[in-house]
mmCIF file of C-alpha atoms and ligand atoms in Angstrom:
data_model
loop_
_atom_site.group_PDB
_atom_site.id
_atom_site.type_symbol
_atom_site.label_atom_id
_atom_site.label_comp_id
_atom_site.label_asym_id
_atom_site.label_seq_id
_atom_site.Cartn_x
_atom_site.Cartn_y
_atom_site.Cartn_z
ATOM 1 C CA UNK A 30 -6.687 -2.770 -11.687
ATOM 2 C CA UNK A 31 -3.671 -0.675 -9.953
ATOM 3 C CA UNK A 32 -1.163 1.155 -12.134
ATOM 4 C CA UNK A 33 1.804 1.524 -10.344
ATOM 5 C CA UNK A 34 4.642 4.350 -12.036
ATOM 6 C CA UNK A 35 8.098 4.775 -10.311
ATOM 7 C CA UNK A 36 10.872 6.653 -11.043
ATOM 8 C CA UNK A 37 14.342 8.411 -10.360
ATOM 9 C CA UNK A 38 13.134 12.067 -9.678
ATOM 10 C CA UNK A 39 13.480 14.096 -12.959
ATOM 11 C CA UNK A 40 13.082 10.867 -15.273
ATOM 12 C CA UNK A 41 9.276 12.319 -16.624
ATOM 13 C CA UNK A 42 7.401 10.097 -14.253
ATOM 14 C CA UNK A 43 4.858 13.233 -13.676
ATOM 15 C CA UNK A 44 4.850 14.402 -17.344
ATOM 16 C CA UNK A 45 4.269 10.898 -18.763
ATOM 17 C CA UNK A 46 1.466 10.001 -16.139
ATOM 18 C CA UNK A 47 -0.701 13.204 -16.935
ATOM 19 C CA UNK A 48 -0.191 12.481 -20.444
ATOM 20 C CA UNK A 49 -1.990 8.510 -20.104
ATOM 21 C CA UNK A 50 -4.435 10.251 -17.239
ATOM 22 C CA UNK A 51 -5.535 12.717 -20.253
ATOM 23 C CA UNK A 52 -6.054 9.506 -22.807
ATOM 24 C CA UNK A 53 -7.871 7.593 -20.527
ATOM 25 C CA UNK A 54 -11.033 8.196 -18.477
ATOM 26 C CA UNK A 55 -11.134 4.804 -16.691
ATOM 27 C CA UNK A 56 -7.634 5.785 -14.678
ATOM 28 C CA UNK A 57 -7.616 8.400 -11.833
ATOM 29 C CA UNK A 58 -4.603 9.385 -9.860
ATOM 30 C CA UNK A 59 -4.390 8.371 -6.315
ATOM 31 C CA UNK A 60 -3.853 11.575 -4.145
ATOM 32 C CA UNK A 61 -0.966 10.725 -1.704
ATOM 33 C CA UNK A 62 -0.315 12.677 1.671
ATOM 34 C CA UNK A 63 3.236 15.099 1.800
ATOM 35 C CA UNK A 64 4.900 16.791 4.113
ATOM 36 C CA UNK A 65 6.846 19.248 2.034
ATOM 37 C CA UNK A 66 5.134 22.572 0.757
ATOM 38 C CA UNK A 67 3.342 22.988 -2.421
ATOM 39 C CA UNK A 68 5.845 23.627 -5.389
ATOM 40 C CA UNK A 69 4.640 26.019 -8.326
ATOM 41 C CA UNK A 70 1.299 25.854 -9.341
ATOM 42 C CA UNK A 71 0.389 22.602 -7.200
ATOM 43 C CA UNK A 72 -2.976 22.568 -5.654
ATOM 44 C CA UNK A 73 -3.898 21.026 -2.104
ATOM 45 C CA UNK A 74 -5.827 17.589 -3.562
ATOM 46 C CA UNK A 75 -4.679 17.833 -6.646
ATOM 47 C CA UNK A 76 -1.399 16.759 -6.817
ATOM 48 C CA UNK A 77 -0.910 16.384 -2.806
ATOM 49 C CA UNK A 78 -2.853 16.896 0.479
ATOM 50 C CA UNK A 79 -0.496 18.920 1.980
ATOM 51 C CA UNK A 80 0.106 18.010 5.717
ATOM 52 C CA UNK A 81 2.470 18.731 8.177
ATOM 53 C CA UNK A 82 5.084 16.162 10.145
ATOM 54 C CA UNK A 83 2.401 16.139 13.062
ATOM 55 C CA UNK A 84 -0.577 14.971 10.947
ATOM 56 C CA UNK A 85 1.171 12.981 9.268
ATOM 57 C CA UNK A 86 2.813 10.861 12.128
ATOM 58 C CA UNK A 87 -1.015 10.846 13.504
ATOM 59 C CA UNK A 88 -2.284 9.484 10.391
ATOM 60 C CA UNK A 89 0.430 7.101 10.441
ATOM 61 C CA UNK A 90 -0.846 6.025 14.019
ATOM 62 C CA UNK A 91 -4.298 5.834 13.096
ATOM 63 C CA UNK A 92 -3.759 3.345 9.965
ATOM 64 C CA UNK A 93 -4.389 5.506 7.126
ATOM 65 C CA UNK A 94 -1.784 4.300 4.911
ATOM 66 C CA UNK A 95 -0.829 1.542 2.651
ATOM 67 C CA UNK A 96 2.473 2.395 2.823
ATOM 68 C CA UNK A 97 4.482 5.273 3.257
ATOM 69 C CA UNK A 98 8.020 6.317 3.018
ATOM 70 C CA UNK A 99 9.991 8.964 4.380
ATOM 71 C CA UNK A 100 11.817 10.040 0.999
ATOM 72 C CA UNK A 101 13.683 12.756 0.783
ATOM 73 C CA UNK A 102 15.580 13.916 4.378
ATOM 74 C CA UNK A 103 12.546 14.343 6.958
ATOM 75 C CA UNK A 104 10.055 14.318 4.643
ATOM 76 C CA UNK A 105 6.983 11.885 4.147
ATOM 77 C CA UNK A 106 4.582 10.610 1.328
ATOM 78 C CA UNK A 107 2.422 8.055 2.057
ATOM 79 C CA UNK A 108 -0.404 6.628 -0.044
ATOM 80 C CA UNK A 109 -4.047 6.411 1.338
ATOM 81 C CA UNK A 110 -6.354 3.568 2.106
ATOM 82 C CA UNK A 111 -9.327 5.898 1.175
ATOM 83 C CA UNK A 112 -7.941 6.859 -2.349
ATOM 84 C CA UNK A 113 -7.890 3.159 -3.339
ATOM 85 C CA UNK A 114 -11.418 3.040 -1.860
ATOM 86 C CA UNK A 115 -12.755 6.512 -3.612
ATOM 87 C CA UNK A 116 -11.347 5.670 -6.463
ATOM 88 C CA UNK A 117 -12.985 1.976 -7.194
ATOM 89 C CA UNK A 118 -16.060 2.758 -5.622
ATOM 90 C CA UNK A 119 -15.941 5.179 -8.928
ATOM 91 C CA UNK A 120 -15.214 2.088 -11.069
ATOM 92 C CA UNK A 121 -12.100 3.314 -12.131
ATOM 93 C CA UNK A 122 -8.384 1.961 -12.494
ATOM 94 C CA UNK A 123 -5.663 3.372 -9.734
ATOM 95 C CA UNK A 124 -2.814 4.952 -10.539
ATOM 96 C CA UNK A 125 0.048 5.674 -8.061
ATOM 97 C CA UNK A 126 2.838 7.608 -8.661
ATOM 98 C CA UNK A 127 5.208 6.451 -5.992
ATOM 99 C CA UNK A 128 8.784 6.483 -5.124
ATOM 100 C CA UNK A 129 10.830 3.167 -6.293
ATOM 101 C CA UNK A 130 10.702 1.561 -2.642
ATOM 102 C CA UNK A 131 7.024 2.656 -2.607
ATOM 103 C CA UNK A 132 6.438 0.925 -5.933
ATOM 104 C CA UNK A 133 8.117 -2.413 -5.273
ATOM 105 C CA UNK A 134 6.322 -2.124 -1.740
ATOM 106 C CA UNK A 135 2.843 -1.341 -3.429
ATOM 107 C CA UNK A 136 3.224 -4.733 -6.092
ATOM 108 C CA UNK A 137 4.131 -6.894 -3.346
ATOM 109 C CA UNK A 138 0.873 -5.745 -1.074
ATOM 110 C CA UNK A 139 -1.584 -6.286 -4.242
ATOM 111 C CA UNK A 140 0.089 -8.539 -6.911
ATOM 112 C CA UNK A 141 -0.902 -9.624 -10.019
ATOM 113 C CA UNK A 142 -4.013 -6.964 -10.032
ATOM 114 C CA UNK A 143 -1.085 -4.230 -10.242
ATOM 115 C CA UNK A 144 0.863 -3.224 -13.005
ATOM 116 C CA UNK A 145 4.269 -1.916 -12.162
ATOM 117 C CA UNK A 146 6.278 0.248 -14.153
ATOM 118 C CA UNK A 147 9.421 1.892 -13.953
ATOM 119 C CA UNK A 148 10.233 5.303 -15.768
ATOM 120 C CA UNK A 149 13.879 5.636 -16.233
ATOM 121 C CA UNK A 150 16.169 8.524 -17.362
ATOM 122 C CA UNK A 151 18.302 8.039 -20.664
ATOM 123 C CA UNK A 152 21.616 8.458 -18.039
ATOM 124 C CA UNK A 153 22.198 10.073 -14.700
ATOM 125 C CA UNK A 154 23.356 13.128 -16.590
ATOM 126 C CA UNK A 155 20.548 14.014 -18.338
ATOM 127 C CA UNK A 156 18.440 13.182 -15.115
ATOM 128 C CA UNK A 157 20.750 15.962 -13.763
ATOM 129 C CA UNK A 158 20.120 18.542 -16.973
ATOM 130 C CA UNK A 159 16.187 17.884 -16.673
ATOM 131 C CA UNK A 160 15.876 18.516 -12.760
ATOM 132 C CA UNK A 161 17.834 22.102 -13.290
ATOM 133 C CA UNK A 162 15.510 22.951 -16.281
ATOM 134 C CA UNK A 163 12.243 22.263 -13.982
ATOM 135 C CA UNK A 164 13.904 25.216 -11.831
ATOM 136 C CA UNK A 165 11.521 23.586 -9.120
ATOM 137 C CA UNK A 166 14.684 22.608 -6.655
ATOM 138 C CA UNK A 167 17.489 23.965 -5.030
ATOM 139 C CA UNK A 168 20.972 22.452 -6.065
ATOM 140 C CA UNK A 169 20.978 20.712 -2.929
ATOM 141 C CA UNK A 170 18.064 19.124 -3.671
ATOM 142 C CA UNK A 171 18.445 18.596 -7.086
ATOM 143 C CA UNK A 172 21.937 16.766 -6.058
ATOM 144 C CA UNK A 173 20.425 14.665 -3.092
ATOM 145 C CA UNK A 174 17.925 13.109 -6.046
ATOM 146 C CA UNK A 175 20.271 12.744 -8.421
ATOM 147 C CA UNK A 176 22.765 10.861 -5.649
ATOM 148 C CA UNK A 177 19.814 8.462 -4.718
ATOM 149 C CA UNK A 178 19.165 7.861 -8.503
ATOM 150 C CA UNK A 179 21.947 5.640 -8.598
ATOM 151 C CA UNK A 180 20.288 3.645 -6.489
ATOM 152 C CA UNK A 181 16.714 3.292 -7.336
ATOM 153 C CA UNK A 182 18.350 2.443 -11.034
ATOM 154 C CA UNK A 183 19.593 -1.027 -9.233
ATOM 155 C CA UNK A 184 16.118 -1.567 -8.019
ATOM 156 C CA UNK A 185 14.303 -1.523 -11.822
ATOM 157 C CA UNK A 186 14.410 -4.813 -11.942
ATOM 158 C CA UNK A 187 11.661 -5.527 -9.624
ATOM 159 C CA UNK A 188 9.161 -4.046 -11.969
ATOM 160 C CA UNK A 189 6.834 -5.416 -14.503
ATOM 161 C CA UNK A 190 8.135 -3.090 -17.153
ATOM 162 C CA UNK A 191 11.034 -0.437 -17.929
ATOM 163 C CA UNK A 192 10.343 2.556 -19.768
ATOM 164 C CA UNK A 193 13.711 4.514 -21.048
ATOM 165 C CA UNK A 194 12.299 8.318 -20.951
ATOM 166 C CA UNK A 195 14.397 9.503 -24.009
ATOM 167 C CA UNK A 196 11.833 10.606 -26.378
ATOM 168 C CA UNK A 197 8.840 11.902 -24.970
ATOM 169 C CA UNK A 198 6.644 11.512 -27.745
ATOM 170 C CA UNK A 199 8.110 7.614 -28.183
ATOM 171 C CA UNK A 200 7.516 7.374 -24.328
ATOM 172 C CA UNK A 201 3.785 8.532 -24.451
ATOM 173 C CA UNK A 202 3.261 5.943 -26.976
ATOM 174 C CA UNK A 203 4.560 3.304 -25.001
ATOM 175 C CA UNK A 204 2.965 4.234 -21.708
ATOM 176 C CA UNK A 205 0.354 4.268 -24.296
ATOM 177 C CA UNK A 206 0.626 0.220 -25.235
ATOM 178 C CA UNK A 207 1.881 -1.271 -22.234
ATOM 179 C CA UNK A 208 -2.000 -0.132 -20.853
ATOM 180 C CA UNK A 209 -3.307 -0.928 -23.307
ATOM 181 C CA UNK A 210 -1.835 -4.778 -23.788
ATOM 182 C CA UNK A 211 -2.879 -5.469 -19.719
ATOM 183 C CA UNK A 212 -6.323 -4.353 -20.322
ATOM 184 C CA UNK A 213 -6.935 -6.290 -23.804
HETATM 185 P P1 LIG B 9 9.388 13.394 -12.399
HETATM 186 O O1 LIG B 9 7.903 13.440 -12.200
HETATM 187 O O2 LIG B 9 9.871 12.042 -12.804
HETATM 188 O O3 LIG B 9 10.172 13.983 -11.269
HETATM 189 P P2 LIG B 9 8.910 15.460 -14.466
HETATM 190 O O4 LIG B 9 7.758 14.875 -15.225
HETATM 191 O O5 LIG B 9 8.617 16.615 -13.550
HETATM 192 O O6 LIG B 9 9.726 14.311 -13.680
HETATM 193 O O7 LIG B 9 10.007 15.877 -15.547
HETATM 194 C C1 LIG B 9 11.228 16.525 -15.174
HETATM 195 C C2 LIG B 9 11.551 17.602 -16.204
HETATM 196 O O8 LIG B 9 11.986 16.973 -17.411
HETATM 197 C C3 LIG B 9 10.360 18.493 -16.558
HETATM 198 O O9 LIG B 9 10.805 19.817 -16.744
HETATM 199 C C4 LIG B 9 9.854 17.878 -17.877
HETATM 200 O O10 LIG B 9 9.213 18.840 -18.694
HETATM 201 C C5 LIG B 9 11.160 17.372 -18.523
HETATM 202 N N1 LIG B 9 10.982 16.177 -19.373
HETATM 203 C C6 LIG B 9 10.155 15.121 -19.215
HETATM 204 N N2 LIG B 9 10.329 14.202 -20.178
HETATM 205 C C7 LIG B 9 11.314 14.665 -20.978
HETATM 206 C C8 LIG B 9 11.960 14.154 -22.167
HETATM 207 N N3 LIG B 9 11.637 12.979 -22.717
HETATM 208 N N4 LIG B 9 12.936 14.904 -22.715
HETATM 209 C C9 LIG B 9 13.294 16.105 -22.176
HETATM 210 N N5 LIG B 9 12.722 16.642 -21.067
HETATM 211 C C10 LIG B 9 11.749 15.932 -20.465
HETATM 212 P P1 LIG B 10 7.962 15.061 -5.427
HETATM 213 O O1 LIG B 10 8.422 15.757 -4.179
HETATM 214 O O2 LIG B 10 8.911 15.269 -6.578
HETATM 215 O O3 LIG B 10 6.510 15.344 -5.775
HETATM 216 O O4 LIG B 10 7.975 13.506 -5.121
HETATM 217 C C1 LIG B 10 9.104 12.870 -4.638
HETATM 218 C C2 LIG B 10 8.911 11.389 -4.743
HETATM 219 O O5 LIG B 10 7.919 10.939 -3.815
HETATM 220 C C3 LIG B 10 8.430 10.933 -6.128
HETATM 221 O O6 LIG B 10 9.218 9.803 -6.507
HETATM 222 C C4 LIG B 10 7.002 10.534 -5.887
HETATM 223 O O7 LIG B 10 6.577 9.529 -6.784
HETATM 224 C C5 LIG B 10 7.098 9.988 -4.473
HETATM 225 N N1 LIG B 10 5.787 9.843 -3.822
HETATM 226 C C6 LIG B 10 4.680 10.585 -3.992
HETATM 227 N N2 LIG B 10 3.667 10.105 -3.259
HETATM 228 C C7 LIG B 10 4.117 8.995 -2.637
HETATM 229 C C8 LIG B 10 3.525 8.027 -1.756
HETATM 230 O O8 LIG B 10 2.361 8.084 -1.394
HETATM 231 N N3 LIG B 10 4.328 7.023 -1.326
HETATM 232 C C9 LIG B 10 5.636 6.919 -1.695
HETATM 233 N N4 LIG B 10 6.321 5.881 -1.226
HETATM 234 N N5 LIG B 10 6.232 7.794 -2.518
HETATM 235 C C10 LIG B 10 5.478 8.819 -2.991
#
C-alpha cells in the first residue's frame, strides 16, 4: 500500500505524518531528494538527502525518480525509485509526503494501491500565523507559500480524502481512521 499526504506548506502535513508514523510500525516514510539546505534540527536521510542542483539534475538524467518537482523558485524534491523498493522489500506500507502536484502525480502513476490525502489549513490566514510561529522561513518565503496556497487549495479535489487541520488532536484521530478504514 502507498500513503500519499499533501498539503499547503504550514497546514501540519509534517506534524500529523510523524504523529501516524509513531502509531504505526507497518508505515515508513519515503526519504525524498532536496536541493535546499537542512532547516533546524533536520538530519541528511532522515527527513531529506540533501543534494545539490548538480546531483540532482544527474539523478534526474539517470532515472532515479518517480517524479519530481521543482517547488519552490529553483529548488527540487523528487521522490526515489529505491525508497519505494527499500521500503517494500521491508514489508512495509509507503508513505510520501509530497507537494500537491507531486501527490496528484504520485495517485495517477500507482492508483487504487495509493491512498491520497490532502491536509488542509482551517483558512489562508491561519496558514500564514502557523508558518511565522515555525520561525523556520524568511517572510519572503513564508509569503511565496502562502501565495501558492491559494492554489494547491483548488487542486484538493483530486484526492481521496480532505483533512481540515484545525484541531490537532481531532486531526491525529482522523489521520488515525482514515488508515485504519483502507487497511480493514
Ligand atoms: P507542514 O509540514 O504542512 O509544512 P508543519 O507540520 O511543519 O507543516 O506545521 C506548521 C506549524 O504549525 C508548526 O509549527 C506546527 O507545530 C504547527 N501546527 C501544526 N498543526 C497545528 C494545529 N492543528 N494548530 C496549531 N498549530 C499547528
Ligand atoms: P519543505 O521544504 O517544507 O520540507 O517541503 C516543501 C514541499 O516539498 C512540501 O510540500 C513537501 O511535501 C514537498 N516535497 C517533499 N519531497 C517531495 C518530493 O519528493 N516530491 C515532491 N513533488 N514534493 C516533495
Amino acid at each position: 500500500m502507498i500513503l500519499i499526504f499533501s498539503a499547503p506548506s504550514g497546514a501540519g502535513k509534517s506534524t500529523l505524518v510523524n504523529y501516524l508514523l509513531s502509531q504505526r510500525d507497518d508505515l515508513e516514510f519515503s526519504v525524498s531528494c532536496t536541493t535546499r539546505a537542512p532547516r533546524g534540527q533536520e538530519v541528511n536521510g532522515r527527513e531529506y538527502y540533501f543534494i545539490t542542483n548538480e546531483e540532482f539534475l544527474e539523478r534526474v538524467n539517470k532515472g532515479e525518480f518517480v517524479e519530481y518537482e521543482n517547488v519552490y523558485s529553483g529548488t527540487y524534491y523528487g521522490t526515489l525509485r529505491s525508497e519505494i523498493e527499500r521500503i517494500e522489500n521491508k514489508g512495509h506500507h509507503v508513505v510520501f509526503d509530497v507537494d500537491v502536484k507531486g501527490g496528484i502525480h504520485l495517485k495517477q502513476i500507482f492508483g487504487d494501491k495509493a491512498l491520497s490525502i490532502f491536509v488542509a489549513p482551517p483558512s489562508v490566514e491561519e496558514l500564514r500565523r502557523r508558518l511565522i510561529g515555525r520561525a523556520t522561513d524568511s517572510m519572503e518565503k513564508i509569503e511565496e507559500r502562502v501565495k501558492k496556497a491559494s492554489i494547491e487549495m483548488e487542486d484538493s479535489k483530486h484526492f481521496d480524502h480532505i483533512i481540515v487541520n484545525d484541531n490537532l488532536e481531532i486531526a491525529k484521530s482522523k489521520f488515525l481512521r482514515v488508515i485504519e478504514e483502507k487497511f480493514a
